[in-house]
Tab-separated table of C-alpha atoms in Angstrom:
chain	number	residue	atom	x	y	z
A	3	UNK	CA	153.964	-24.012	21.342
A	4	UNK	CA	150.903	-24.633	19.197
A	5	UNK	CA	150.916	-22.284	16.189
A	6	UNK	CA	147.888	-20.158	15.462
A	7	UNK	CA	147.742	-21.277	11.834
A	8	UNK	CA	148.866	-24.245	9.775
A	9	UNK	CA	149.299	-23.400	6.107
A	10	UNK	CA	148.879	-26.478	3.925
A	11	UNK	CA	150.369	-26.110	0.448
A	12	UNK	CA	149.830	-28.988	-1.974
A	13	UNK	CA	152.397	-28.653	-4.742
A	14	UNK	CA	152.710	-30.330	-8.113
A	15	UNK	CA	155.241	-29.068	-10.651
A	16	UNK	CA	155.164	-25.684	-8.924
A	17	UNK	CA	158.830	-24.736	-8.868
A	18	UNK	CA	158.118	-21.379	-10.548
A	19	UNK	CA	155.574	-20.182	-7.976
A	20	UNK	CA	156.152	-22.110	-4.744
A	21	UNK	CA	158.608	-19.576	-3.303
A	22	UNK	CA	155.977	-16.850	-3.608
A	23	UNK	CA	153.354	-18.936	-1.803
A	24	UNK	CA	155.700	-19.958	1.019
A	25	UNK	CA	157.062	-16.441	1.498
A	26	UNK	CA	153.557	-14.985	1.775
A	27	UNK	CA	152.600	-17.578	4.400
A	28	UNK	CA	155.710	-16.902	6.455
A	29	UNK	CA	155.112	-13.137	6.261
A	30	UNK	CA	151.792	-13.254	8.172
A	31	UNK	CA	151.578	-10.590	10.868
A	32	UNK	CA	150.313	-10.963	14.437
A	33	UNK	CA	149.876	-14.750	14.224
A	34	UNK	CA	152.263	-17.658	14.593
A	35	UNK	CA	152.345	-19.989	11.606
A	36	UNK	CA	153.663	-23.316	10.457
A	37	UNK	CA	153.982	-24.101	6.769
A	38	UNK	CA	153.485	-27.630	5.467
A	39	UNK	CA	154.367	-28.296	1.825
A	40	UNK	CA	153.180	-31.595	0.359
A	41	UNK	CA	154.948	-32.484	-2.885
A	42	UNK	CA	152.622	-34.629	-4.986
A	43	UNK	CA	155.397	-36.417	-6.957
A	44	UNK	CA	156.423	-33.367	-8.974
A	45	UNK	CA	158.657	-33.872	-11.991
A	46	UNK	CA	160.404	-30.522	-11.689
A	47	UNK	CA	162.357	-28.840	-8.851
A	48	UNK	CA	159.335	-28.325	-6.584
A	49	UNK	CA	160.671	-30.622	-3.871
A	50	UNK	CA	164.101	-28.980	-4.021
A	51	UNK	CA	162.547	-25.532	-3.614
A	52	UNK	CA	160.497	-26.652	-0.612
A	53	UNK	CA	163.508	-28.274	1.047
A	54	UNK	CA	165.602	-25.142	0.628
A	55	UNK	CA	163.843	-23.672	3.676
A	56	UNK	CA	164.902	-24.612	7.234
A	57	UNK	CA	162.857	-27.545	8.544
A	58	UNK	CA	161.668	-25.542	11.540
A	59	UNK	CA	160.067	-23.050	9.139
A	60	UNK	CA	158.750	-25.305	6.363
A	61	UNK	CA	157.838	-28.945	6.939
A	62	UNK	CA	158.042	-30.946	3.731
A	63	UNK	CA	156.209	-34.140	2.835
A	64	UNK	CA	157.177	-36.019	-0.331
A	65	UNK	CA	154.369	-38.362	-1.347
A	66	UNK	CA	155.564	-41.651	-2.903
A	67	UNK	CA	152.815	-41.537	-5.544
A	68	UNK	CA	150.454	-38.924	-6.933
A	69	UNK	CA	147.314	-38.398	-4.835
A	70	UNK	CA	145.792	-35.383	-6.583
A	71	UNK	CA	145.001	-32.062	-4.870
A	72	UNK	CA	142.604	-33.504	-2.304
A	73	UNK	CA	144.904	-36.342	-1.298
A	74	UNK	CA	147.924	-34.067	-1.013
A	75	UNK	CA	146.005	-31.598	1.152
A	76	UNK	CA	144.753	-34.412	3.363
A	77	UNK	CA	148.335	-35.515	3.941
A	78	UNK	CA	149.113	-31.989	5.101
A	79	UNK	CA	146.032	-31.803	7.309
A	80	UNK	CA	147.127	-34.958	9.128
A	81	UNK	CA	150.352	-33.216	10.149
A	82	UNK	CA	148.833	-29.825	10.969
A	83	UNK	CA	149.138	-28.612	14.567
A	84	UNK	CA	147.687	-25.109	14.336
A	85	UNK	CA	144.452	-23.928	15.933
A	86	UNK	CA	143.375	-22.904	12.441
A	87	UNK	CA	144.077	-24.448	9.056
A	88	UNK	CA	144.523	-22.418	5.868
A	89	UNK	CA	144.911	-24.097	2.492
A	90	UNK	CA	147.086	-22.144	0.082
A	91	UNK	CA	147.500	-23.170	-3.550
A	92	UNK	CA	151.116	-23.370	-4.676
A	93	UNK	CA	150.605	-20.781	-7.423
A	94	UNK	CA	148.781	-18.262	-5.201
A	95	UNK	CA	149.697	-16.013	-2.265
A	96	UNK	CA	148.174	-14.267	0.749
A	97	UNK	CA	148.491	-10.720	2.046
A	98	UNK	CA	150.393	-10.266	5.354
A	99	UNK	CA	147.385	-9.366	7.504
A	100	UNK	CA	144.994	-11.943	6.123
A	101	UNK	CA	144.998	-14.587	8.839
A	102	UNK	CA	144.990	-12.254	11.843
A	103	UNK	CA	142.007	-10.387	10.376
A	104	UNK	CA	140.045	-13.529	9.556
A	105	UNK	CA	140.734	-15.238	12.866
A	106	UNK	CA	139.721	-12.133	14.809
A	107	UNK	CA	136.386	-11.952	12.988
A	108	UNK	CA	135.707	-15.680	13.375
A	109	UNK	CA	136.559	-15.811	17.060
A	110	UNK	CA	134.494	-12.708	17.819
A	111	UNK	CA	131.488	-14.425	16.222
A	112	UNK	CA	132.241	-17.842	17.713
A	113	UNK	CA	132.475	-19.292	14.203
A	114	UNK	CA	134.465	-22.317	13.055
A	115	UNK	CA	134.997	-21.117	9.474
A	116	UNK	CA	135.837	-17.802	7.838
A	117	UNK	CA	136.147	-16.629	4.241
A	118	UNK	CA	137.343	-13.416	2.604
A	119	UNK	CA	137.665	-11.824	-0.829
A	120	UNK	CA	140.199	-12.746	-3.488
A	121	UNK	CA	142.386	-10.479	-5.583
A	122	UNK	CA	142.559	-11.809	-9.135
A	123	UNK	CA	145.937	-11.458	-10.882
A	124	UNK	CA	146.359	-12.228	-14.564
A	125	UNK	CA	149.129	-14.420	-15.892
A	126	UNK	CA	151.017	-11.307	-17.027
A	127	UNK	CA	151.008	-10.009	-13.451
A	128	UNK	CA	148.316	-7.373	-13.901
A	129	UNK	CA	145.838	-7.192	-11.014
A	130	UNK	CA	142.216	-7.295	-12.085
A	131	UNK	CA	139.132	-6.669	-9.962
A	132	UNK	CA	138.512	-8.662	-6.823
A	133	UNK	CA	136.689	-11.952	-7.295
A	134	UNK	CA	133.562	-10.628	-5.550
A	135	UNK	CA	132.273	-7.060	-5.154
A	136	UNK	CA	132.975	-5.934	-1.590
A	137	UNK	CA	129.352	-4.919	-1.017
A	138	UNK	CA	128.206	-8.395	-2.044
A	139	UNK	CA	130.283	-10.057	0.665
A	140	UNK	CA	129.337	-7.392	3.198
A	141	UNK	CA	125.664	-8.114	2.503
A	142	UNK	CA	126.166	-11.801	3.289
A	143	UNK	CA	127.765	-11.417	6.698
A	144	UNK	CA	127.551	-15.162	7.236
A	145	UNK	CA	127.200	-17.962	4.686
A	146	UNK	CA	124.632	-20.694	5.272
A	147	UNK	CA	124.576	-24.081	3.574
A	148	UNK	CA	121.742	-22.874	1.316
A	149	UNK	CA	123.712	-19.734	0.394
A	150	UNK	CA	126.774	-21.770	-0.431
A	151	UNK	CA	125.017	-24.362	-2.583
A	152	UNK	CA	123.081	-21.629	-4.414
A	153	UNK	CA	126.404	-19.943	-5.154
A	154	UNK	CA	127.716	-23.094	-6.821
A	155	UNK	CA	125.228	-23.597	-9.641
A	156	UNK	CA	127.455	-24.685	-12.531
A	157	UNK	CA	127.528	-22.215	-15.438
A	158	UNK	CA	124.734	-20.225	-13.787
A	159	UNK	CA	125.922	-18.711	-10.498
A	160	UNK	CA	126.475	-14.975	-10.725
A	161	UNK	CA	129.276	-15.243	-8.178
A	162	UNK	CA	130.727	-18.736	-7.901
A	163	UNK	CA	131.353	-19.283	-4.197
A	164	UNK	CA	133.387	-22.381	-5.014
A	165	UNK	CA	136.400	-20.108	-5.469
A	166	UNK	CA	136.330	-19.100	-1.807
A	167	UNK	CA	139.399	-20.037	0.232
A	168	UNK	CA	138.079	-20.696	3.743
A	169	UNK	CA	140.044	-21.162	6.920
A	170	UNK	CA	138.827	-23.808	9.367
A	171	UNK	CA	139.248	-24.516	13.037
A	172	UNK	CA	141.382	-27.629	12.931
A	173	UNK	CA	139.601	-29.144	15.918
A	174	UNK	CA	136.247	-28.780	14.142
A	175	UNK	CA	137.573	-30.608	11.088
A	176	UNK	CA	139.002	-33.426	13.166
A	177	UNK	CA	136.000	-33.838	15.459
A	178	UNK	CA	133.713	-34.168	12.439
A	179	UNK	CA	136.036	-36.331	10.369
A	180	UNK	CA	136.137	-33.750	7.587
A	181	UNK	CA	138.689	-34.186	4.840
A	182	UNK	CA	138.947	-33.547	1.097
A	183	UNK	CA	137.297	-35.975	-1.301
A	184	UNK	CA	140.293	-37.567	-3.017
A	185	UNK	CA	138.144	-38.712	-5.929
A	186	UNK	CA	137.632	-35.118	-7.063
A	187	UNK	CA	140.067	-33.068	-9.117
A	188	UNK	CA	137.636	-30.163	-9.491
A	189	UNK	CA	135.087	-29.384	-6.793
A	190	UNK	CA	136.946	-30.812	-3.806
A	191	UNK	CA	136.908	-27.393	-2.093
A	192	UNK	CA	133.147	-27.140	-2.582
A	193	UNK	CA	132.374	-30.505	-1.005
A	194	UNK	CA	134.589	-29.863	2.016
A	195	UNK	CA	133.022	-26.492	2.857
A	196	UNK	CA	129.500	-27.750	2.110
A	197	UNK	CA	130.099	-30.714	4.434
A	198	UNK	CA	131.445	-28.433	7.160
A	199	UNK	CA	128.350	-26.233	6.915
A	200	UNK	CA	126.085	-29.297	6.942
A	201	UNK	CA	127.854	-30.437	10.121
A	202	UNK	CA	126.812	-27.226	11.830
A	203	UNK	CA	129.879	-25.105	11.213
A	204	UNK	CA	129.281	-21.367	11.134
A	205	UNK	CA	131.044	-19.472	8.350
A	206	UNK	CA	131.568	-15.739	8.806
A	207	UNK	CA	132.491	-13.372	6.005
A	208	UNK	CA	135.473	-11.041	6.213
A	209	UNK	CA	134.763	-8.666	3.302
A	210	UNK	CA	138.344	-7.428	2.946
A	211	UNK	CA	140.687	-8.960	0.393
A	212	UNK	CA	143.375	-11.285	1.711
A	213	UNK	CA	143.931	-14.060	-0.838
A	214	UNK	CA	145.747	-13.477	-4.132
A	215	UNK	CA	144.401	-15.751	-6.854
A	216	UNK	CA	146.738	-16.079	-9.816
A	217	UNK	CA	145.171	-17.073	-13.121
A	218	UNK	CA	147.328	-19.662	-14.837
A	219	UNK	CA	146.570	-21.057	-18.285
A	220	UNK	CA	146.144	-24.817	-18.223
A	221	UNK	CA	145.434	-25.008	-14.490
A	222	UNK	CA	143.016	-27.760	-13.502
A	223	UNK	CA	140.481	-25.334	-12.040
A	224	UNK	CA	140.070	-23.593	-15.398
A	225	UNK	CA	139.588	-26.689	-17.572
A	226	UNK	CA	136.256	-28.420	-16.963
A	227	UNK	CA	135.836	-31.784	-18.668
A	228	UNK	CA	133.050	-34.350	-18.706
A	229	UNK	CA	134.754	-36.745	-16.292
A	230	UNK	CA	135.145	-33.868	-13.793
A	231	UNK	CA	131.405	-33.191	-13.882
A	232	UNK	CA	130.539	-36.873	-13.531
A	233	UNK	CA	132.794	-37.092	-10.460
A	234	UNK	CA	131.095	-34.011	-9.013
A	235	UNK	CA	127.664	-35.557	-9.559
A	236	UNK	CA	128.785	-38.710	-7.760
A	237	UNK	CA	130.162	-36.683	-4.845
A	238	UNK	CA	126.932	-34.690	-4.639
A	239	UNK	CA	124.885	-37.890	-4.522
A	240	UNK	CA	126.961	-39.109	-1.579
A	241	UNK	CA	126.594	-35.698	0.088
A	242	UNK	CA	122.793	-35.881	-0.184
A	243	UNK	CA	122.787	-39.343	1.373
A	244	UNK	CA	124.989	-38.406	4.320
A	245	UNK	CA	123.902	-34.872	5.257
A	246	UNK	CA	120.580	-33.387	6.313
A	247	UNK	CA	119.477	-30.203	4.522
A	248	UNK	CA	116.786	-27.684	5.412
A	249	UNK	CA	114.177	-26.740	2.763
A	250	UNK	CA	116.225	-23.814	1.378
A	251	UNK	CA	119.352	-25.948	1.074
A	252	UNK	CA	117.318	-28.769	-0.486
A	253	UNK	CA	115.920	-26.413	-3.123
A	254	UNK	CA	119.389	-25.043	-3.888
A	255	UNK	CA	120.756	-28.563	-4.091
A	256	UNK	CA	118.073	-29.492	-6.643
A	257	UNK	CA	119.080	-26.501	-8.790
A	258	UNK	CA	122.727	-27.479	-8.570
A	259	UNK	CA	121.894	-31.063	-9.536
A	260	UNK	CA	120.053	-29.852	-12.630
A	261	UNK	CA	122.972	-27.617	-13.542
A	262	UNK	CA	125.429	-30.503	-13.250
A	263	UNK	CA	123.231	-32.691	-15.433
A	264	UNK	CA	123.039	-29.974	-18.075
A	265	UNK	CA	126.780	-29.374	-17.832
A	266	UNK	CA	127.393	-33.079	-18.415
A	267	UNK	CA	125.093	-33.030	-21.458
A	268	UNK	CA	126.794	-29.904	-22.787
A	269	UNK	CA	130.303	-31.329	-22.407
A	270	UNK	CA	129.170	-34.625	-23.942
A	271	UNK	CA	127.767	-32.635	-26.856
A	272	UNK	CA	131.081	-30.841	-27.324
A	273	UNK	CA	132.928	-34.169	-27.260
A	274	UNK	CA	130.693	-35.554	-29.992
A	275	UNK	CA	131.224	-32.467	-32.124
A	276	UNK	CA	134.997	-32.648	-31.739
A	277	UNK	CA	134.882	-36.358	-32.597
A	278	UNK	CA	132.835	-35.552	-35.718
A	279	UNK	CA	129.942	-37.694	-34.515
A	280	UNK	CA	126.939	-35.661	-35.729
A	281	UNK	CA	124.303	-38.264	-34.934
A	282	UNK	CA	125.458	-38.587	-31.325
A	283	UNK	CA	125.670	-34.788	-31.037
A	284	UNK	CA	122.125	-34.310	-32.281
A	285	UNK	CA	120.785	-37.045	-30.008
A	286	UNK	CA	122.486	-35.422	-27.006
A	287	UNK	CA	121.110	-31.988	-27.916
A	288	UNK	CA	117.594	-33.363	-28.319
A	289	UNK	CA	117.753	-35.300	-25.047
A	290	UNK	CA	118.627	-32.167	-23.036
A	291	UNK	CA	117.838	-28.975	-24.996
A	292	UNK	CA	118.622	-26.791	-21.978
A	293	UNK	CA	122.269	-27.838	-22.183
A	294	UNK	CA	122.609	-26.207	-25.594
A	295	UNK	CA	122.138	-22.777	-23.989
A	296	UNK	CA	125.607	-23.137	-22.449
A	297	UNK	CA	127.240	-23.262	-25.841
A	298	UNK	CA	129.444	-20.425	-26.988
A	299	UNK	CA	128.642	-18.990	-30.390
A	300	UNK	CA	131.472	-20.677	-32.360
A	301	UNK	CA	130.477	-24.114	-31.082
A	302	UNK	CA	126.791	-23.430	-31.692
A	303	UNK	CA	127.526	-22.384	-35.267
A	304	UNK	CA	129.603	-25.493	-35.782
A	305	UNK	CA	126.834	-27.683	-34.392
A	306	UNK	CA	124.333	-26.174	-36.814
A	307	UNK	CA	126.713	-26.748	-39.703
A	308	UNK	CA	127.324	-30.359	-38.677
A	309	UNK	CA	123.589	-30.942	-38.259
A	310	UNK	CA	122.880	-29.395	-41.654
A	311	UNK	CA	125.539	-31.560	-43.307
A	312	UNK	CA	124.088	-34.631	-41.660
A	313	UNK	CA	120.582	-33.716	-42.808
A	314	UNK	CA	121.788	-33.253	-46.392
A	315	UNK	CA	123.602	-36.584	-46.286
A	316	UNK	CA	120.567	-38.350	-44.878
A	317	UNK	CA	118.373	-36.986	-47.655
A	318	UNK	CA	120.486	-38.465	-50.418
């Protein structure tokens, strides 16, 4: 029988947390599930952990070479059989009633996509606040393309909607040829959901909390580098060429584009400072003064010191 939900878990060096993710997927109530674990050439015991489950409970794919998070998830999506698809990160978990609640809300509204709130858990296991205030999600009700883009303004969004963990109707993804951008290491979730919304998918909001987001030091999603931003800008350019946007979405997209440009300038500035290249740092700051506003105080102080030293040296 076709399962209600296919959980796709892309795993890379996740032996310490994979059991928790798999167990939470299996424990879903009132829905039938299949779990697909894609090992992205891990160097630890991730593959062994995944294969410790019976094959009729957890299907395991061992990729011959590393494909990154988007590529690994795509491999899982190709095997998925469920009516709905839920992506679960290997270091996260879901509450038992999450999928039945989200599916019920989506199907009642005739929507192809649903999102919910996230519980944030620190690395020491302490639960913090939810990712979004409940009343904020309740006020949205449904997320449009304009809403979503406006909630992904880099370094500026009050609530970054890029952290959302949507579920999708698998048929909708397949009929529209929607898959993760394998060229992105950060921002692949954003482009997929934005593309689904641009294709006419309706995204309803379930304001309850169902996804457990574990903060992990060193995780890719928490380390933004210049090459990540440049890849995001490239993906956004392709998005603009291939999808139509209404005036509100177009305006939000323009704001996001400016924020990505400033983020790139800011990260370039930081690189120059770390490399002790004061002239390049000053040129970057002068070329995009708005980017300097992103700087934390220690870096700003250091920049001023470097600039002052350069000025003194130039005057000799």
